[in-house]
Amino acid sequence: METLFGYPAHQWTDDPSFWSDHVYHEDFGPIWLQRSSAIRERRLSDLEYRIVAADGHAVWIRELCQLSSMNTGHPVVVGLIIDLSKKRSPAEALGKNKRWLRQVIDTIPQQIWSGPGDGSVDFCNARWRSDLGIALEELEGDGWQRMLHPEDRNIVLERWRRSVATGEPYESEERHRMADGQYRWFLSRGVGL
């Protein structure tokens, strides 16, 4: 335990709340319920979760534990902890962060998009797609330009190209064709990264 998490062993045994205080916040609720249920029913608990190590990073572990009397007449929990950190790649953690960020962006009541400097679109949030009544695949590349009012298209593209060339923020008042076929005015802003 000391090697894996960096805390002195006595902290785990002397402080009854030490474990619960160091389970990664997002994992605690489900883990506590599953672990408690398994112990109460005297069955094997097999869980994967994160512990916050002494240096602050999250350590992925697999915990196997079960209630046992161990011939002492007193029930005790016996367990094994396996380090899963090498199996849980940074790419997996990044994937979860991306999914979380995507959910946040999709709930914002604005049209949010991104794209490279060539004027194509490589991402837009759910609000934009639903407002326009267009699937992401239809908006990707230069497909998004179909939503622009014909009188605005050249002006919008020129302002975008100028923004990309100079690094100045992009801003344009433009009309977008909505799902019902009607055009509405929008203030569109962007910044190069």
Short mmCIF file of N, CA and C in Angstrom, two decimals:
data_model
loop_
_atom_site.label_atom_id
_atom_site.label_comp_id
_atom_site.label_asym_id
_atom_site.label_seq_id
_atom_site.Cartn_x
_atom_site.Cartn_y
_atom_site.Cartn_z
N MET A 1 0.83 -1.20 0.00
CA MET A 1 0.00 0.00 0.00
C MET A 1 0.87 1.25 0.00
N GLU A 2 1.95 1.20 0.77
CA GLU A 2 2.83 2.37 0.81
C GLU A 2 3.46 2.62 -0.55
N THR A 3 3.91 1.55 -1.20
CA THR A 3 4.56 1.68 -2.50
C THR A 3 3.58 2.16 -3.56
N LEU A 4 2.39 1.61 -3.57
CA LEU A 4 1.40 1.92 -4.59
C LEU A 4 0.81 3.32 -4.43
N PHE A 5 0.48 3.71 -3.21
CA PHE A 5 -0.22 4.97 -2.99
C PHE A 5 0.62 6.06 -2.32
N GLY A 6 1.70 5.68 -1.65
CA GLY A 6 2.57 6.67 -1.03
C GLY A 6 2.19 7.10 0.37
N TYR A 7 1.18 6.47 0.96
CA TYR A 7 0.80 6.79 2.33
C TYR A 7 1.38 5.74 3.27
N PRO A 8 1.76 6.12 4.49
CA PRO A 8 2.22 5.12 5.47
C PRO A 8 1.11 4.11 5.75
N ALA A 9 1.49 2.86 5.93
CA ALA A 9 0.52 1.77 6.13
C ALA A 9 -0.39 2.02 7.33
N HIS A 10 0.16 2.61 8.38
CA HIS A 10 -0.67 2.80 9.59
C HIS A 10 -1.86 3.71 9.34
N GLN A 11 -1.78 4.62 8.35
CA GLN A 11 -2.92 5.49 8.07
C GLN A 11 -4.12 4.67 7.59
N TRP A 12 -3.86 3.60 6.82
CA TRP A 12 -4.94 2.76 6.33
C TRP A 12 -5.60 1.99 7.47
N THR A 13 -4.81 1.58 8.45
CA THR A 13 -5.35 0.75 9.52
C THR A 13 -5.85 1.56 10.71
N ASP A 14 -5.25 2.71 10.97
CA ASP A 14 -5.60 3.50 12.16
C ASP A 14 -6.83 4.39 11.95
N ASP A 15 -7.06 4.82 10.73
CA ASP A 15 -8.15 5.76 10.46
C ASP A 15 -9.24 5.06 9.67
N PRO A 16 -10.40 4.77 10.29
CA PRO A 16 -11.47 4.03 9.60
C PRO A 16 -11.97 4.72 8.33
N SER A 17 -11.85 6.03 8.24
CA SER A 17 -12.36 6.73 7.06
C SER A 17 -11.27 7.01 6.02
N PHE A 18 -10.06 6.51 6.25
CA PHE A 18 -8.96 6.81 5.34
C PHE A 18 -9.25 6.33 3.92
N TRP A 19 -9.75 5.09 3.81
CA TRP A 19 -10.07 4.56 2.48
C TRP A 19 -11.11 5.43 1.79
N SER A 20 -12.24 5.66 2.46
CA SER A 20 -13.33 6.42 1.82
C SER A 20 -12.91 7.85 1.50
N ASP A 21 -12.02 8.42 2.30
CA ASP A 21 -11.55 9.78 2.04
C ASP A 21 -10.62 9.85 0.83
N HIS A 22 -10.09 8.70 0.39
CA HIS A 22 -9.12 8.71 -0.70
C HIS A 22 -9.60 8.01 -1.97
N VAL A 23 -10.83 7.50 -1.96
CA VAL A 23 -11.41 7.00 -3.21
C VAL A 23 -11.73 8.22 -4.07
N TYR A 24 -11.39 8.12 -5.35
CA TYR A 24 -11.65 9.22 -6.29
C TYR A 24 -13.12 9.61 -6.20
N HIS A 25 -13.40 10.89 -6.06
CA HIS A 25 -14.74 11.41 -5.78
C HIS A 25 -15.81 10.82 -6.71
N GLU A 26 -15.57 10.80 -8.02
CA GLU A 26 -16.56 10.32 -8.97
C GLU A 26 -16.85 8.82 -8.83
N ASP A 27 -15.89 8.08 -8.28
CA ASP A 27 -16.05 6.64 -8.17
C ASP A 27 -16.71 6.20 -6.86
N PHE A 28 -16.69 7.07 -5.85
CA PHE A 28 -17.05 6.65 -4.49
C PHE A 28 -18.46 6.08 -4.36
N GLY A 29 -19.48 6.80 -4.84
CA GLY A 29 -20.86 6.37 -4.66
C GLY A 29 -21.13 4.96 -5.17
N PRO A 30 -20.87 4.71 -6.45
CA PRO A 30 -21.13 3.36 -6.98
C PRO A 30 -20.28 2.29 -6.29
N ILE A 31 -19.03 2.61 -5.98
CA ILE A 31 -18.14 1.64 -5.35
C ILE A 31 -18.64 1.30 -3.94
N TRP A 32 -19.02 2.30 -3.20
CA TRP A 32 -19.49 2.08 -1.83
C TRP A 32 -20.71 1.16 -1.82
N LEU A 33 -21.66 1.43 -2.72
CA LEU A 33 -22.87 0.60 -2.77
C LEU A 33 -22.55 -0.85 -3.14
N GLN A 34 -21.73 -1.03 -4.17
CA GLN A 34 -21.40 -2.39 -4.61
C GLN A 34 -20.60 -3.14 -3.55
N ARG A 35 -19.64 -2.46 -2.97
CA ARG A 35 -18.79 -3.10 -1.95
C ARG A 35 -19.63 -3.47 -0.72
N SER A 36 -20.45 -2.55 -0.24
CA SER A 36 -21.28 -2.80 0.94
C SER A 36 -22.25 -3.95 0.71
N SER A 37 -22.86 -3.98 -0.46
CA SER A 37 -23.80 -5.05 -0.80
C SER A 37 -23.10 -6.40 -0.81
N ALA A 38 -21.92 -6.46 -1.43
CA ALA A 38 -21.18 -7.72 -1.50
C ALA A 38 -20.78 -8.21 -0.11
N ILE A 39 -20.33 -7.31 0.74
CA ILE A 39 -19.91 -7.70 2.10
C ILE A 39 -21.12 -8.17 2.91
N ARG A 40 -22.22 -7.44 2.79
CA ARG A 40 -23.43 -7.81 3.53
C ARG A 40 -23.93 -9.19 3.09
N GLU A 41 -23.82 -9.48 1.80
CA GLU A 41 -24.30 -10.77 1.26
C GLU A 41 -23.22 -11.85 1.32
N ARG A 42 -22.07 -11.52 1.89
CA ARG A 42 -20.96 -12.46 2.04
C ARG A 42 -20.52 -13.07 0.70
N ARG A 43 -20.48 -12.21 -0.33
CA ARG A 43 -19.99 -12.67 -1.62
C ARG A 43 -18.76 -11.86 -2.01
N LEU A 44 -18.05 -12.34 -3.00
CA LEU A 44 -16.84 -11.67 -3.46
C LEU A 44 -17.19 -10.33 -4.10
N SER A 45 -16.48 -9.32 -3.70
CA SER A 45 -16.61 -8.00 -4.31
C SER A 45 -15.45 -7.83 -5.28
N ASP A 46 -15.74 -7.51 -6.53
CA ASP A 46 -14.73 -7.34 -7.57
C ASP A 46 -14.97 -5.99 -8.22
N LEU A 47 -14.17 -5.00 -7.85
CA LEU A 47 -14.40 -3.61 -8.26
C LEU A 47 -13.15 -3.00 -8.90
N GLU A 48 -13.37 -2.07 -9.82
CA GLU A 48 -12.29 -1.27 -10.38
C GLU A 48 -12.63 0.19 -10.11
N TYR A 49 -11.66 0.91 -9.55
CA TYR A 49 -11.87 2.31 -9.23
C TYR A 49 -10.53 2.99 -9.02
N ARG A 50 -10.58 4.29 -8.68
CA ARG A 50 -9.36 5.06 -8.51
C ARG A 50 -9.20 5.49 -7.05
N ILE A 51 -7.95 5.46 -6.60
CA ILE A 51 -7.56 6.00 -5.29
C ILE A 51 -6.67 7.20 -5.56
N VAL A 52 -6.85 8.25 -4.78
CA VAL A 52 -5.98 9.43 -4.91
C VAL A 52 -4.72 9.15 -4.10
N ALA A 53 -3.58 9.11 -4.80
CA ALA A 53 -2.29 8.83 -4.16
C ALA A 53 -1.80 10.06 -3.40
N ALA A 54 -0.75 9.85 -2.60
CA ALA A 54 -0.20 10.93 -1.78
C ALA A 54 0.26 12.12 -2.62
N ASP A 55 0.71 11.85 -3.85
CA ASP A 55 1.17 12.96 -4.70
C ASP A 55 0.04 13.59 -5.50
N GLY A 56 -1.21 13.13 -5.29
CA GLY A 56 -2.38 13.74 -5.92
C GLY A 56 -2.87 13.08 -7.19
N HIS A 57 -2.10 12.16 -7.78
CA HIS A 57 -2.58 11.54 -9.02
C HIS A 57 -3.49 10.37 -8.70
N ALA A 58 -4.33 10.00 -9.66
CA ALA A 58 -5.28 8.90 -9.47
C ALA A 58 -4.61 7.59 -9.86
N VAL A 59 -4.73 6.59 -9.01
CA VAL A 59 -4.20 5.25 -9.27
C VAL A 59 -5.39 4.32 -9.50
N TRP A 60 -5.45 3.73 -10.69
CA TRP A 60 -6.50 2.76 -10.99
C TRP A 60 -6.16 1.44 -10.32
N ILE A 61 -7.14 0.87 -9.62
CA ILE A 61 -6.92 -0.41 -8.96
C ILE A 61 -8.09 -1.36 -9.22
N ARG A 62 -7.81 -2.62 -9.03
CA ARG A 62 -8.87 -3.64 -8.97
C ARG A 62 -8.83 -4.17 -7.56
N GLU A 63 -9.97 -4.15 -6.90
CA GLU A 63 -10.06 -4.61 -5.52
C GLU A 63 -10.95 -5.85 -5.48
N LEU A 64 -10.40 -6.92 -4.93
CA LEU A 64 -11.15 -8.15 -4.67
C LEU A 64 -11.23 -8.29 -3.16
N CYS A 65 -12.42 -8.37 -2.60
CA CYS A 65 -12.52 -8.54 -1.15
C CYS A 65 -13.77 -9.34 -0.81
N GLN A 66 -13.72 -9.93 0.38
CA GLN A 66 -14.84 -10.74 0.84
C GLN A 66 -14.83 -10.78 2.36
N LEU A 67 -16.01 -10.90 2.92
CA LEU A 67 -16.14 -11.04 4.37
C LEU A 67 -15.75 -12.47 4.75
N SER A 68 -14.94 -12.60 5.79
CA SER A 68 -14.47 -13.91 6.22
C SER A 68 -14.31 -13.90 7.74
N SER A 69 -14.50 -15.05 8.36
CA SER A 69 -14.26 -15.14 9.80
C SER A 69 -12.81 -15.51 10.09
N MET A 70 -12.12 -16.07 9.10
CA MET A 70 -10.71 -16.45 9.21
C MET A 70 -10.43 -17.24 10.48
N ASN A 71 -11.37 -18.11 10.86
CA ASN A 71 -11.24 -18.98 12.03
C ASN A 71 -11.05 -18.22 13.34
N THR A 72 -11.41 -16.93 13.35
CA THR A 72 -11.28 -16.16 14.59
C THR A 72 -12.61 -15.98 15.28
N GLY A 73 -13.69 -16.28 14.55
CA GLY A 73 -15.01 -16.07 15.11
C GLY A 73 -15.50 -14.65 14.91
N HIS A 74 -14.61 -13.74 14.50
CA HIS A 74 -14.99 -12.35 14.25
C HIS A 74 -14.93 -12.09 12.75
N PRO A 75 -15.99 -11.48 12.20
CA PRO A 75 -15.95 -11.20 10.76
C PRO A 75 -14.90 -10.14 10.43
N VAL A 76 -14.14 -10.39 9.39
CA VAL A 76 -13.16 -9.42 8.88
C VAL A 76 -13.27 -9.41 7.36
N VAL A 77 -12.90 -8.30 6.78
CA VAL A 77 -12.86 -8.20 5.32
C VAL A 77 -11.44 -8.50 4.88
N VAL A 78 -11.31 -9.47 4.00
CA VAL A 78 -10.01 -9.85 3.46
C VAL A 78 -10.01 -9.44 2.00
N GLY A 79 -8.91 -8.81 1.58
CA GLY A 79 -8.91 -8.33 0.21
C GLY A 79 -7.55 -8.31 -0.45
N LEU A 80 -7.59 -8.04 -1.72
CA LEU A 80 -6.41 -7.95 -2.56
C LEU A 80 -6.59 -6.74 -3.47
N ILE A 81 -5.54 -5.95 -3.62
CA ILE A 81 -5.59 -4.80 -4.52
C ILE A 81 -4.56 -5.00 -5.62
N ILE A 82 -4.98 -4.83 -6.86
CA ILE A 82 -4.12 -4.99 -8.03
C ILE A 82 -4.01 -3.64 -8.72
N ASP A 83 -2.79 -3.22 -9.03
CA ASP A 83 -2.55 -1.96 -9.72
C ASP A 83 -2.92 -2.11 -11.20
N LEU A 84 -3.86 -1.30 -11.66
CA LEU A 84 -4.30 -1.33 -13.06
C LEU A 84 -3.80 -0.12 -13.85
N SER A 85 -2.98 0.71 -13.23
CA SER A 85 -2.58 1.97 -13.85
C SER A 85 -1.97 1.79 -15.23
N LYS A 86 -1.18 0.75 -15.42
CA LYS A 86 -0.56 0.55 -16.72
C LYS A 86 -1.57 0.09 -17.77
N LYS A 87 -2.63 -0.58 -17.32
CA LYS A 87 -3.66 -1.03 -18.25
C LYS A 87 -4.63 0.09 -18.61
N ARG A 88 -4.81 1.01 -17.70
CA ARG A 88 -5.71 2.14 -17.94
C ARG A 88 -4.87 3.25 -18.55
N SER A 89 -4.96 3.40 -19.85
CA SER A 89 -4.09 4.32 -20.56
C SER A 89 -4.55 5.76 -20.43
N PRO A 90 -3.64 6.71 -20.64
CA PRO A 90 -4.04 8.12 -20.68
C PRO A 90 -5.06 8.38 -21.78
N ALA A 91 -4.99 7.60 -22.85
CA ALA A 91 -5.96 7.78 -23.94
C ALA A 91 -7.38 7.49 -23.45
N GLU A 92 -7.54 6.50 -22.58
CA GLU A 92 -8.86 6.18 -22.03
C GLU A 92 -9.37 7.34 -21.18
N ALA A 93 -8.48 7.87 -20.34
CA ALA A 93 -8.87 9.02 -19.51
C ALA A 93 -9.23 10.21 -20.38
N LEU A 94 -8.45 10.43 -21.44
CA LEU A 94 -8.73 11.53 -22.35
C LEU A 94 -10.08 11.30 -23.03
N GLY A 95 -10.37 10.05 -23.38
CA GLY A 95 -11.65 9.73 -24.01
C GLY A 95 -12.82 10.09 -23.12
N LYS A 96 -12.70 9.80 -21.82
CA LYS A 96 -13.76 10.15 -20.88
C LYS A 96 -13.90 11.67 -20.78
N ASN A 97 -12.77 12.38 -20.74
CA ASN A 97 -12.81 13.84 -20.68
C ASN A 97 -13.46 14.41 -21.93
N LYS A 98 -13.15 13.83 -23.09
CA LYS A 98 -13.76 14.30 -24.33
C LYS A 98 -15.26 14.09 -24.32
N ARG A 99 -15.70 12.92 -23.85
CA ARG A 99 -17.14 12.66 -23.79
C ARG A 99 -17.83 13.64 -22.85
N TRP A 100 -17.20 13.93 -21.70
CA TRP A 100 -17.77 14.87 -20.75
C TRP A 100 -17.84 16.26 -21.37
N LEU A 101 -16.76 16.70 -22.02
CA LEU A 101 -16.75 18.02 -22.64
C LEU A 101 -17.79 18.09 -23.74
N ARG A 102 -17.93 17.03 -24.52
CA ARG A 102 -18.92 17.02 -25.59
C ARG A 102 -20.32 17.18 -25.01
N GLN A 103 -20.62 16.52 -23.88
CA GLN A 103 -21.93 16.67 -23.24
C GLN A 103 -22.16 18.11 -22.80
N VAL A 104 -21.14 18.73 -22.23
CA VAL A 104 -21.26 20.12 -21.80
C VAL A 104 -21.54 21.02 -22.99
N ILE A 105 -20.75 20.86 -24.05
CA ILE A 105 -20.91 21.70 -25.24
C ILE A 105 -22.28 21.49 -25.88
N ASP A 106 -22.76 20.25 -25.88
CA ASP A 106 -24.06 19.97 -26.49
C ASP A 106 -25.22 20.55 -25.69
N THR A 107 -25.04 20.85 -24.41
CA THR A 107 -26.13 21.41 -23.62
C THR A 107 -26.16 22.94 -23.63
N ILE A 108 -25.12 23.57 -24.15
CA ILE A 108 -25.09 25.04 -24.21
C ILE A 108 -26.07 25.49 -25.29
N PRO A 109 -26.96 26.44 -24.96
CA PRO A 109 -27.98 26.86 -25.93
C PRO A 109 -27.45 27.85 -26.97
N GLN A 110 -26.31 27.56 -27.54
CA GLN A 110 -25.72 28.37 -28.60
C GLN A 110 -25.22 27.44 -29.69
N GLN A 111 -24.97 27.97 -30.85
CA GLN A 111 -24.40 27.18 -31.93
C GLN A 111 -22.88 27.25 -31.82
N ILE A 112 -22.24 26.11 -31.57
CA ILE A 112 -20.79 26.06 -31.35
C ILE A 112 -20.17 25.18 -32.42
N TRP A 113 -19.08 25.65 -33.00
CA TRP A 113 -18.43 24.92 -34.08
C TRP A 113 -16.92 25.13 -34.00
N SER A 114 -16.20 24.32 -34.75
CA SER A 114 -14.76 24.52 -34.92
C SER A 114 -14.38 24.02 -36.30
N GLY A 115 -13.24 24.50 -36.76
CA GLY A 115 -12.76 24.06 -38.07
C GLY A 115 -11.37 24.61 -38.32
N PRO A 116 -10.65 23.94 -39.20
CA PRO A 116 -9.32 24.42 -39.57
C PRO A 116 -9.40 25.69 -40.41
N GLY A 117 -8.27 26.26 -40.68
CA GLY A 117 -8.20 27.53 -41.40
C GLY A 117 -8.65 27.49 -42.84
N ASP A 118 -8.90 26.31 -43.40
CA ASP A 118 -9.30 26.23 -44.81
C ASP A 118 -10.78 26.52 -45.03
N GLY A 119 -11.51 26.85 -43.96
CA GLY A 119 -12.93 27.18 -44.09
C GLY A 119 -13.86 26.00 -43.96
N SER A 120 -13.32 24.84 -43.62
CA SER A 120 -14.17 23.68 -43.42
C SER A 120 -14.56 23.58 -41.94
N VAL A 121 -15.54 22.76 -41.66
CA VAL A 121 -16.00 22.53 -40.29
C VAL A 121 -15.67 21.09 -39.92
N ASP A 122 -15.08 20.90 -38.72
CA ASP A 122 -14.81 19.53 -38.28
C ASP A 122 -15.57 19.17 -37.01
N PHE A 123 -16.30 20.13 -36.44
CA PHE A 123 -17.10 19.86 -35.25
C PHE A 123 -18.20 20.91 -35.14
N CYS A 124 -19.36 20.48 -34.69
CA CYS A 124 -20.41 21.42 -34.27
C CYS A 124 -21.26 20.72 -33.22
N ASN A 125 -21.83 21.52 -32.33
CA ASN A 125 -22.60 20.92 -31.25
C ASN A 125 -24.01 20.54 -31.69
N ALA A 126 -24.68 19.80 -30.83
CA ALA A 126 -26.02 19.29 -31.13
C ALA A 126 -27.01 20.43 -31.40
N ARG A 127 -26.85 21.54 -30.69
CA ARG A 127 -27.76 22.68 -30.88
C ARG A 127 -27.70 23.18 -32.32
N TRP A 128 -26.49 23.32 -32.85
CA TRP A 128 -26.35 23.80 -34.22
C TRP A 128 -27.00 22.85 -35.20
N ARG A 129 -26.75 21.57 -35.03
CA ARG A 129 -27.32 20.57 -35.93
C ARG A 129 -28.85 20.55 -35.86
N SER A 130 -29.40 20.65 -34.63
CA SER A 130 -30.86 20.61 -34.51
C SER A 130 -31.49 21.90 -35.05
N ASP A 131 -30.87 23.05 -34.79
CA ASP A 131 -31.40 24.31 -35.32
C ASP A 131 -31.47 24.28 -36.84
N LEU A 132 -30.43 23.71 -37.46
CA LEU A 132 -30.35 23.69 -38.91
C LEU A 132 -31.06 22.49 -39.53
N GLY A 133 -31.31 21.46 -38.71
CA GLY A 133 -31.93 20.25 -39.23
C GLY A 133 -30.99 19.49 -40.15
N ILE A 134 -29.69 19.53 -39.84
CA ILE A 134 -28.68 18.90 -40.68
C ILE A 134 -27.82 17.98 -39.82
N ALA A 135 -27.45 16.83 -40.35
CA ALA A 135 -26.57 15.90 -39.66
C ALA A 135 -25.13 16.42 -39.71
N LEU A 136 -24.32 16.00 -38.74
CA LEU A 136 -22.92 16.42 -38.69
C LEU A 136 -22.20 16.13 -40.00
N GLU A 137 -22.45 14.97 -40.59
CA GLU A 137 -21.78 14.59 -41.84
C GLU A 137 -22.07 15.59 -42.96
N GLU A 138 -23.28 16.16 -42.96
CA GLU A 138 -23.65 17.14 -43.99
C GLU A 138 -22.96 18.48 -43.78
N LEU A 139 -22.59 18.79 -42.53
CA LEU A 139 -21.94 20.06 -42.22
C LEU A 139 -20.43 20.01 -42.38
N GLU A 140 -19.85 18.81 -42.28
CA GLU A 140 -18.40 18.69 -42.32
C GLU A 140 -17.84 19.16 -43.65
N GLY A 141 -16.57 19.51 -43.63
CA GLY A 141 -15.94 20.06 -44.84
C GLY A 141 -16.56 21.42 -45.13
N ASP A 142 -16.91 21.65 -46.39
CA ASP A 142 -17.54 22.93 -46.72
C ASP A 142 -19.07 22.82 -46.80
N GLY A 143 -19.61 21.68 -46.37
CA GLY A 143 -21.06 21.49 -46.38
C GLY A 143 -21.82 22.51 -45.56
N TRP A 144 -21.19 23.02 -44.51
CA TRP A 144 -21.85 24.01 -43.65
C TRP A 144 -22.21 25.27 -44.43
N GLN A 145 -21.51 25.55 -45.52
CA GLN A 145 -21.74 26.79 -46.27
C GLN A 145 -23.12 26.82 -46.92
N ARG A 146 -23.75 25.64 -47.08
CA ARG A 146 -25.10 25.59 -47.67
C ARG A 146 -26.13 26.27 -46.78
N MET A 147 -25.83 26.38 -45.47
CA MET A 147 -26.81 27.01 -44.56
C MET A 147 -26.77 28.53 -44.67
N LEU A 148 -25.71 29.07 -45.24
CA LEU A 148 -25.59 30.52 -45.35
C LEU A 148 -26.53 31.07 -46.43
N HIS A 149 -27.08 32.23 -46.16
CA HIS A 149 -27.90 32.90 -47.15
C HIS A 149 -27.02 33.21 -48.35
N PRO A 150 -27.51 32.99 -49.57
CA PRO A 150 -26.68 33.22 -50.76
C PRO A 150 -26.04 34.61 -50.81
N GLU A 151 -26.75 35.63 -50.30
CA GLU A 151 -26.19 36.99 -50.31
C GLU A 151 -25.07 37.17 -49.28
N ASP A 152 -25.00 36.30 -48.28
CA ASP A 152 -24.01 36.43 -47.20
C ASP A 152 -22.77 35.54 -47.42
N ARG A 153 -22.89 34.51 -48.24
CA ARG A 153 -21.85 33.48 -48.33
C ARG A 153 -20.46 34.04 -48.64
N ASN A 154 -20.32 34.84 -49.67
CA ASN A 154 -19.00 35.36 -50.03
C ASN A 154 -18.42 36.27 -48.96
N ILE A 155 -19.26 37.08 -48.34
CA ILE A 155 -18.80 38.00 -47.28
C ILE A 155 -18.30 37.19 -46.08
N VAL A 156 -19.07 36.18 -45.70
CA VAL A 156 -18.70 35.33 -44.55
C VAL A 156 -17.36 34.64 -44.83
N LEU A 157 -17.22 34.05 -46.00
CA LEU A 157 -15.98 33.33 -46.33
C LEU A 157 -14.79 34.27 -46.39
N GLU A 158 -14.99 35.48 -46.93
CA GLU A 158 -13.88 36.45 -46.98
C GLU A 158 -13.47 36.87 -45.57
N ARG A 159 -14.43 37.13 -44.70
CA ARG A 159 -14.08 37.51 -43.31
C ARG A 159 -13.36 36.37 -42.60
N TRP A 160 -13.80 35.13 -42.85
CA TRP A 160 -13.13 33.98 -42.24
C TRP A 160 -11.68 33.87 -42.73
N ARG A 161 -11.49 33.99 -44.04
CA ARG A 161 -10.12 33.91 -44.59
C ARG A 161 -9.22 35.00 -44.03
N ARG A 162 -9.77 36.21 -43.90
CA ARG A 162 -9.00 37.33 -43.34
C ARG A 162 -8.63 37.04 -41.88
N SER A 163 -9.56 36.50 -41.13
CA SER A 163 -9.30 36.16 -39.73
C SER A 163 -8.19 35.12 -39.63
N VAL A 164 -8.25 34.10 -40.48
CA VAL A 164 -7.23 33.05 -40.47
C VAL A 164 -5.86 33.64 -40.84
N ALA A 165 -5.84 34.51 -41.86
CA ALA A 165 -4.57 35.08 -42.34
C ALA A 165 -3.94 36.05 -41.34
N THR A 166 -4.77 36.81 -40.64
CA THR A 166 -4.23 37.85 -39.74
C THR A 166 -4.19 37.44 -38.28
N GLY A 167 -4.97 36.41 -37.92
CA GLY A 167 -5.06 36.01 -36.52
C GLY A 167 -6.05 36.84 -35.72
N GLU A 168 -6.69 37.78 -36.37
CA GLU A 168 -7.71 38.60 -35.68
C GLU A 168 -8.97 37.77 -35.46
N PRO A 169 -9.71 38.04 -34.39
CA PRO A 169 -10.96 37.30 -34.16
C PRO A 169 -11.93 37.50 -35.32
N TYR A 170 -12.69 36.46 -35.60
CA TYR A 170 -13.70 36.47 -36.65
C TYR A 170 -15.01 36.93 -36.04
N GLU A 171 -15.71 37.84 -36.74
CA GLU A 171 -17.03 38.27 -36.30
C GLU A 171 -17.84 38.63 -37.53
N SER A 172 -19.05 38.11 -37.60
CA SER A 172 -19.89 38.37 -38.75
C SER A 172 -21.35 38.24 -38.38
N GLU A 173 -22.16 39.17 -38.87
CA GLU A 173 -23.61 39.02 -38.77
C GLU A 173 -24.04 38.35 -40.06
N GLU A 174 -24.72 37.21 -39.92
CA GLU A 174 -25.03 36.40 -41.10
C GLU A 174 -26.34 35.68 -40.91
N ARG A 175 -26.95 35.32 -42.02
CA ARG A 175 -28.21 34.60 -41.98
C ARG A 175 -27.95 33.11 -42.20
N HIS A 176 -28.61 32.30 -41.34
CA HIS A 176 -28.51 30.84 -41.45
C HIS A 176 -29.89 30.28 -41.78
N ARG A 177 -29.93 29.31 -42.70
CA ARG A 177 -31.19 28.64 -43.03
C ARG A 177 -31.49 27.62 -41.94
N MET A 178 -32.62 27.75 -41.31
CA MET A 178 -33.02 26.89 -40.20
C MET A 178 -33.70 25.63 -40.72
N ALA A 179 -34.01 24.73 -39.82
CA ALA A 179 -34.64 23.45 -40.18
C ALA A 179 -35.97 23.66 -40.91
N ASP A 180 -36.69 24.75 -40.60
CA ASP A 180 -37.98 25.01 -41.25
C ASP A 180 -37.84 25.72 -42.59
N GLY A 181 -36.59 25.96 -43.04
CA GLY A 181 -36.35 26.60 -44.33
C GLY A 181 -36.24 28.12 -44.26
N GLN A 182 -36.59 28.70 -43.11
CA GLN A 182 -36.51 30.15 -42.94
C GLN A 182 -35.10 30.57 -42.55
N TYR A 183 -34.70 31.78 -42.91
CA TYR A 183 -33.39 32.31 -42.51
C TYR A 183 -33.54 33.16 -41.27
N ARG A 184 -32.57 33.02 -40.36
CA ARG A 184 -32.52 33.86 -39.15
C ARG A 184 -31.15 34.49 -39.07
N TRP A 185 -31.11 35.68 -38.48
CA TRP A 185 -29.83 36.40 -38.32
C TRP A 185 -29.09 35.87 -37.09
N PHE A 186 -27.78 35.73 -37.23
CA PHE A 186 -26.91 35.30 -36.13
C PHE A 186 -25.67 36.18 -36.10
N LEU A 187 -25.16 36.38 -34.91
CA LEU A 187 -23.84 36.98 -34.73
C LEU A 187 -22.89 35.82 -34.52
N SER A 188 -21.99 35.64 -35.47
CA SER A 188 -21.05 34.52 -35.41
C SER A 188 -19.68 35.05 -35.05
N ARG A 189 -19.04 34.41 -34.07
CA ARG A 189 -17.72 34.82 -33.63
C ARG A 189 -16.80 33.61 -33.59
N GLY A 190 -15.53 33.86 -33.87
CA GLY A 190 -14.54 32.79 -33.83
C GLY A 190 -13.17 33.36 -33.55
N VAL A 191 -12.28 32.50 -33.11
CA VAL A 191 -10.90 32.90 -32.86
C VAL A 191 -10.00 31.75 -33.24
N GLY A 192 -8.90 32.05 -33.87
CA GLY A 192 -7.95 31.01 -34.25
C GLY A 192 -7.18 30.52 -33.04
N LEU A 193 -6.90 29.26 -32.99
CA LEU A 193 -6.14 28.68 -31.89
C LEU A 193 -4.81 28.14 -32.39
#
